[in-house]
Short mmCIF file of C-alpha atoms in Angstrom, two decimals:
data_model
loop_
_atom_site.label_atom_id
_atom_site.label_comp_id
_atom_site.label_asym_id
_atom_site.label_seq_id
_atom_site.Cartn_x
_atom_site.Cartn_y
_atom_site.Cartn_z
CA UNK A 1 -5.74 15.49 -10.82
CA UNK A 2 -8.85 13.40 -11.28
CA UNK A 3 -9.75 10.02 -9.78
CA UNK A 4 -9.11 8.26 -13.08
CA UNK A 5 -5.60 9.73 -13.20
CA UNK A 6 -4.46 7.42 -10.38
CA UNK A 7 -2.77 4.57 -12.25
CA UNK A 8 -2.13 1.01 -11.09
CA UNK A 9 1.18 -0.78 -11.71
CA UNK A 10 1.54 -4.55 -12.05
CA UNK A 11 4.72 -5.32 -10.11
CA UNK A 12 4.45 -9.11 -10.17
CA UNK A 13 2.92 -12.04 -8.32
CA UNK A 14 3.84 -14.53 -5.63
CA UNK A 15 2.31 -17.75 -4.32
CA UNK A 16 1.11 -17.58 -0.74
CA UNK A 17 1.49 -21.11 0.61
CA UNK A 18 -1.40 -23.07 2.08
CA UNK A 19 0.04 -22.62 5.55
CA UNK A 20 -0.72 -18.88 5.31
CA UNK A 21 -4.02 -18.75 3.41
CA UNK A 22 -6.32 -20.42 5.93
CA UNK A 23 -8.04 -22.26 3.09
CA UNK A 24 -5.89 -25.38 2.89
CA UNK A 25 -4.72 -24.40 -0.60
CA UNK A 26 -2.06 -22.02 -1.95
CA UNK A 27 -3.13 -18.71 -3.52
CA UNK A 28 -1.48 -16.59 -6.19
CA UNK A 29 -1.44 -12.92 -5.19
CA UNK A 30 -0.74 -9.75 -7.10
CA UNK A 31 1.75 -7.13 -6.02
CA UNK A 32 0.45 -3.74 -7.13
CA UNK A 33 1.78 -0.21 -6.98
CA UNK A 34 0.11 3.10 -7.78
CA UNK A 35 1.28 6.35 -9.36
CA UNK A 36 -0.34 9.77 -9.28
CA UNK A 37 0.65 13.30 -10.20
CA UNK A 38 0.37 15.38 -7.04
CA UNK A 39 1.26 18.96 -6.07
CA UNK A 40 4.58 17.55 -4.77
CA UNK A 41 5.32 15.75 -8.05
CA UNK A 42 4.77 12.21 -9.25
CA UNK A 43 4.10 9.92 -6.29
CA UNK A 44 4.69 6.18 -6.33
CA UNK A 45 3.15 3.93 -3.71
CA UNK A 46 5.31 0.80 -3.31
CA UNK A 47 8.02 -0.43 -5.65
CA UNK A 48 7.69 -4.20 -6.00
CA UNK A 49 9.06 -7.50 -4.75
CA UNK A 50 12.57 -7.54 -3.38
CA UNK A 51 14.93 -10.42 -2.81
CA UNK A 52 14.75 -11.43 0.84
CA UNK A 53 16.99 -14.46 0.46
CA UNK A 54 16.75 -18.09 -0.57
CA UNK A 55 14.26 -19.09 2.11
CA UNK A 56 11.74 -16.41 1.12
CA UNK A 57 12.30 -17.13 -2.57
CA UNK A 58 11.47 -20.79 -2.06
CA UNK A 59 8.51 -20.10 0.22
CA UNK A 60 6.77 -17.45 -1.92
CA UNK A 61 8.09 -18.26 -5.43
CA UNK A 62 7.79 -14.67 -6.71
CA UNK A 63 7.60 -13.63 -10.34
CA UNK A 64 8.70 -10.02 -10.58
CA UNK A 65 7.90 -7.25 -13.02
CA UNK A 66 10.81 -4.76 -12.83
CA UNK A 67 9.64 -1.33 -11.77
CA UNK A 68 11.23 0.17 -14.91
CA UNK A 69 9.03 -2.07 -17.06
CA UNK A 70 5.92 -1.45 -14.98
CA UNK A 71 6.39 2.30 -15.23
CA UNK A 72 7.10 2.16 -18.95
CA UNK A 73 3.76 0.42 -19.49
CA UNK A 74 2.01 3.57 -18.18
CA UNK A 75 4.29 6.01 -19.98
CA UNK A 76 6.64 6.87 -17.11
CA UNK A 77 10.32 6.38 -16.30
CA UNK A 78 12.16 5.97 -13.02
CA UNK A 79 13.58 9.46 -13.35
CA UNK A 80 10.10 10.98 -13.43
CA UNK A 81 9.18 9.72 -9.94
CA UNK A 82 9.56 12.48 -7.36
CA UNK A 83 8.57 10.80 -4.11
CA UNK A 84 7.89 7.34 -2.71
CA UNK A 85 5.42 6.20 -0.10
CA UNK A 86 5.69 2.64 1.16
CA UNK A 87 2.59 1.31 2.88
CA UNK A 88 5.06 -0.68 5.01
CA UNK A 89 8.57 -2.01 4.65
CA UNK A 90 8.12 -5.74 4.02
CA UNK A 91 10.23 -6.98 1.11
CA UNK A 92 7.29 -7.32 -1.29
CA UNK A 93 6.58 -3.57 -1.09
CA UNK A 94 10.09 -2.06 -1.20
CA UNK A 95 11.87 -4.20 -3.78
CA UNK A 96 12.95 -1.36 -6.07
CA UNK A 97 13.41 1.38 -3.46
CA UNK A 98 17.17 1.51 -4.20
CA UNK A 99 16.35 2.54 -7.78
CA UNK A 100 14.99 5.80 -6.33
CA UNK A 101 18.04 6.74 -4.27
CA UNK A 102 18.01 10.38 -3.25
CA UNK A 103 14.27 10.76 -3.51
CA UNK A 104 12.17 11.05 -0.34
CA UNK A 105 10.61 7.87 1.01
CA UNK A 106 7.75 8.63 3.38
CA UNK A 107 7.16 6.10 6.14
CA UNK A 108 6.21 5.95 9.79
CA UNK A 109 9.13 6.35 12.19
CA UNK A 110 8.13 3.23 14.10
CA UNK A 111 7.97 1.21 10.88
CA UNK A 112 11.53 2.13 9.96
CA UNK A 113 12.67 1.16 13.45
CA UNK A 114 10.89 -2.20 13.06
CA UNK A 115 12.40 -2.73 9.60
CA UNK A 116 15.89 -2.39 11.04
CA UNK A 117 15.31 -5.33 13.37
CA UNK A 118 16.75 -8.67 12.32
CA UNK A 119 14.30 -10.82 10.35
CA UNK A 120 11.68 -8.15 9.62
CA UNK A 121 12.56 -7.50 5.98
CA UNK A 122 15.49 -7.40 3.56
CA UNK A 123 18.01 -5.08 5.23
CA UNK A 124 19.71 -4.02 1.99
CA UNK A 125 16.39 -2.67 0.71
CA UNK A 126 16.04 -0.43 3.77
CA UNK A 127 19.48 1.07 4.35
CA UNK A 128 20.92 1.41 0.86
CA UNK A 129 23.24 4.05 -0.58
CA UNK A 130 21.25 7.23 -1.07
CA UNK A 131 18.26 6.20 1.06
CA UNK A 132 16.42 9.33 2.13
CA UNK A 133 13.60 8.85 4.61
CA UNK A 134 10.98 11.41 5.50
CA UNK A 135 9.78 10.03 8.82
CA UNK A 136 6.21 10.51 9.97
CA UNK A 137 4.79 10.30 13.46
CA UNK A 138 1.15 9.65 12.69
CA UNK A 139 -1.06 11.33 10.12
CA UNK A 140 0.48 13.93 7.84
CA UNK A 141 -0.47 15.97 4.79
CA UNK A 142 2.76 15.63 2.82
CA UNK A 143 1.51 17.88 0.01
CA UNK A 144 -1.76 19.74 -0.55
CA UNK A 145 -4.45 17.09 -0.78
CA UNK A 146 -2.03 14.20 -0.19
CA UNK A 147 -2.68 12.61 3.20
CA UNK A 148 -0.74 9.76 4.79
CA UNK A 149 -2.89 8.04 7.43
CA UNK A 150 -1.69 5.31 9.81
CA UNK A 151 -3.67 2.09 9.28
CA UNK A 152 -2.06 -0.42 11.66
CA UNK A 153 -3.07 -4.04 11.55
CA UNK A 154 -1.00 -6.05 9.11
CA UNK A 155 1.96 -4.43 10.87
CA UNK A 156 1.98 -1.73 13.53
CA UNK A 157 3.56 0.82 11.18
CA UNK A 158 1.28 0.32 8.20
CA UNK A 159 0.00 3.46 6.47
CA UNK A 160 -2.34 4.33 3.62
CA UNK A 161 -2.53 7.33 1.30
CA UNK A 162 -5.55 9.49 0.54
CA UNK A 163 -5.46 11.58 -2.63
CA UNK A 164 -7.96 14.43 -2.82
CA UNK A 165 -8.76 14.79 -6.51
CA UNK A 166 -10.82 17.37 -8.34
CA UNK A 167 -13.73 14.91 -8.62
CA UNK A 168 -13.45 13.06 -5.30
CA UNK A 169 -10.88 11.14 -3.30
CA UNK A 170 -8.99 7.90 -3.76
CA UNK A 171 -7.62 5.76 -0.94
CA UNK A 172 -4.46 3.83 -1.71
CA UNK A 173 -5.04 1.33 1.07
CA UNK A 174 -1.95 -0.79 0.56
CA UNK A 175 -2.26 -3.86 2.75
CA UNK A 176 -4.58 -2.26 5.29
CA UNK A 177 -6.78 -5.13 4.08
CA UNK A 178 -5.63 -7.95 1.85
CA UNK A 179 -8.76 -7.79 -0.32
CA UNK A 180 -11.50 -5.43 -1.37
CA UNK A 181 -14.07 -7.79 0.16
CA UNK A 182 -12.32 -7.59 3.55
CA UNK A 183 -12.42 -3.79 3.29
CA UNK A 184 -16.11 -3.95 2.41
CA UNK A 185 -16.82 -6.13 5.45
CA UNK A 186 -14.98 -3.62 7.64
CA UNK A 187 -17.07 -0.76 6.22
CA UNK A 188 -20.27 -2.68 6.98
CA UNK A 189 -19.05 -3.24 10.53
CA UNK A 190 -18.34 0.48 10.91
CA UNK A 191 -21.83 1.42 9.69
CA UNK A 192 -23.80 -1.41 11.27
CA UNK A 193 -25.36 0.62 14.09
CA UNK A 194 -26.37 3.43 11.73
CA UNK A 195 -28.29 0.76 9.79
CA UNK A 196 -30.12 -0.27 12.92
CA UNK A 197 -28.17 -3.39 13.86
CA UNK A 198 -27.63 -4.18 17.53
CA UNK A 199 -24.99 -6.12 19.44
CA UNK A 200 -23.28 -8.48 19.07
CA UNK A 201 -21.50 -6.83 16.16
CA UNK A 202 -17.98 -7.06 14.71
CA UNK A 203 -15.52 -4.33 15.64
CA UNK A 204 -14.39 -2.14 12.78
CA UNK A 205 -10.76 -1.13 12.38
CA UNK A 206 -10.12 1.89 14.64
CA UNK A 207 -8.76 3.96 11.74
CA UNK A 208 -11.56 3.21 9.28
CA UNK A 209 -13.78 6.14 10.23
CA UNK A 210 -10.92 8.52 9.47
CA UNK A 211 -10.52 7.18 5.93
CA UNK A 212 -14.26 7.14 5.31
CA UNK A 213 -14.41 10.80 6.39
CA UNK A 214 -12.68 11.58 3.07
CA UNK A 215 -15.75 10.12 1.33
CA UNK A 216 -13.65 8.03 -1.06
CA UNK A 217 -14.92 7.35 -4.56
CA UNK A 218 -12.47 4.50 -4.92
CA UNK A 219 -10.29 2.35 -2.65
CA UNK A 220 -7.46 0.27 -4.12
CA UNK A 221 -5.18 -2.37 -2.63
CA UNK A 222 -1.64 -3.74 -2.79
CA UNK A 223 -2.56 -7.41 -3.21
CA UNK A 224 -6.00 -7.29 -4.86
CA UNK A 225 -6.88 -5.94 -8.30
CA UNK A 226 -10.51 -5.54 -7.22
CA UNK A 227 -11.57 -1.95 -6.45
CA UNK A 228 -14.00 -0.89 -3.71
CA UNK A 229 -16.53 1.78 -4.59
CA UNK A 230 -19.25 3.12 -2.27
#
C-alpha cells in the first residue's frame, strides 16, 4: 500500500449551529470516511451520519450520502469491507455500522462503555444485531503496519489510525482535531521549544508526539477536507 492508496469518502454534510461554532454564525461541515487496503483486509474508518432522533435532525440538519453510494464512487462495495475502525461512537461517525454486521469494529473499551450511556449517541447504532466489537485498551497494532492510537480530547475514548505505507505513513486523525489548521497549530506548539521559543507557550496535545513519531507524510480528518503535510 502506498500513501496515495488511502481513499477519502464523502459521507455527507451537516450544519453546525452558531451556538457551537464560536463565531456567531453557523458552519457547514463535511463528514468524511477513509478506506485503505491493509494486511488485515480493506479497512474503513467511520461510516457516516446516523439518525439520532428528531432533536438532532433539527439541530444539525444533516444531508447524508449512503455508505453504499460513497463506496461505489471509489469502486468498492459494502461486502468488500473487512474491518471497521470508528474514531469514536458519536452518531455522525457510526451511521452505517449496522450495514457491516458481523465484521469487527475496533474501538476503545471505555468509548463503548460511554456510548452505552443514555444521551451519548444513537443506541441502535451501537448495539445492533450482529455487532462485533474488538475492544482496545490503549494503543494497538491491529494488523502489521496498522496502528490504533488513543487521541482523547473531543471525547475521552477518541482514537486515530496510523497506516504505515511503502512510501511513508498516513494518519487518519478522525476528530482528534476538527480542522487541519488546528492540527497544524498543535504541531507548532509541540515543536516550539526546539525552534528556540521560550515560555509562555501553548501546551500541545499529550498524544501528539506519539503520532509525529511515525513521521507522517499526510494527516487527514473527519470533518475537514484539507490535508496536513509536513
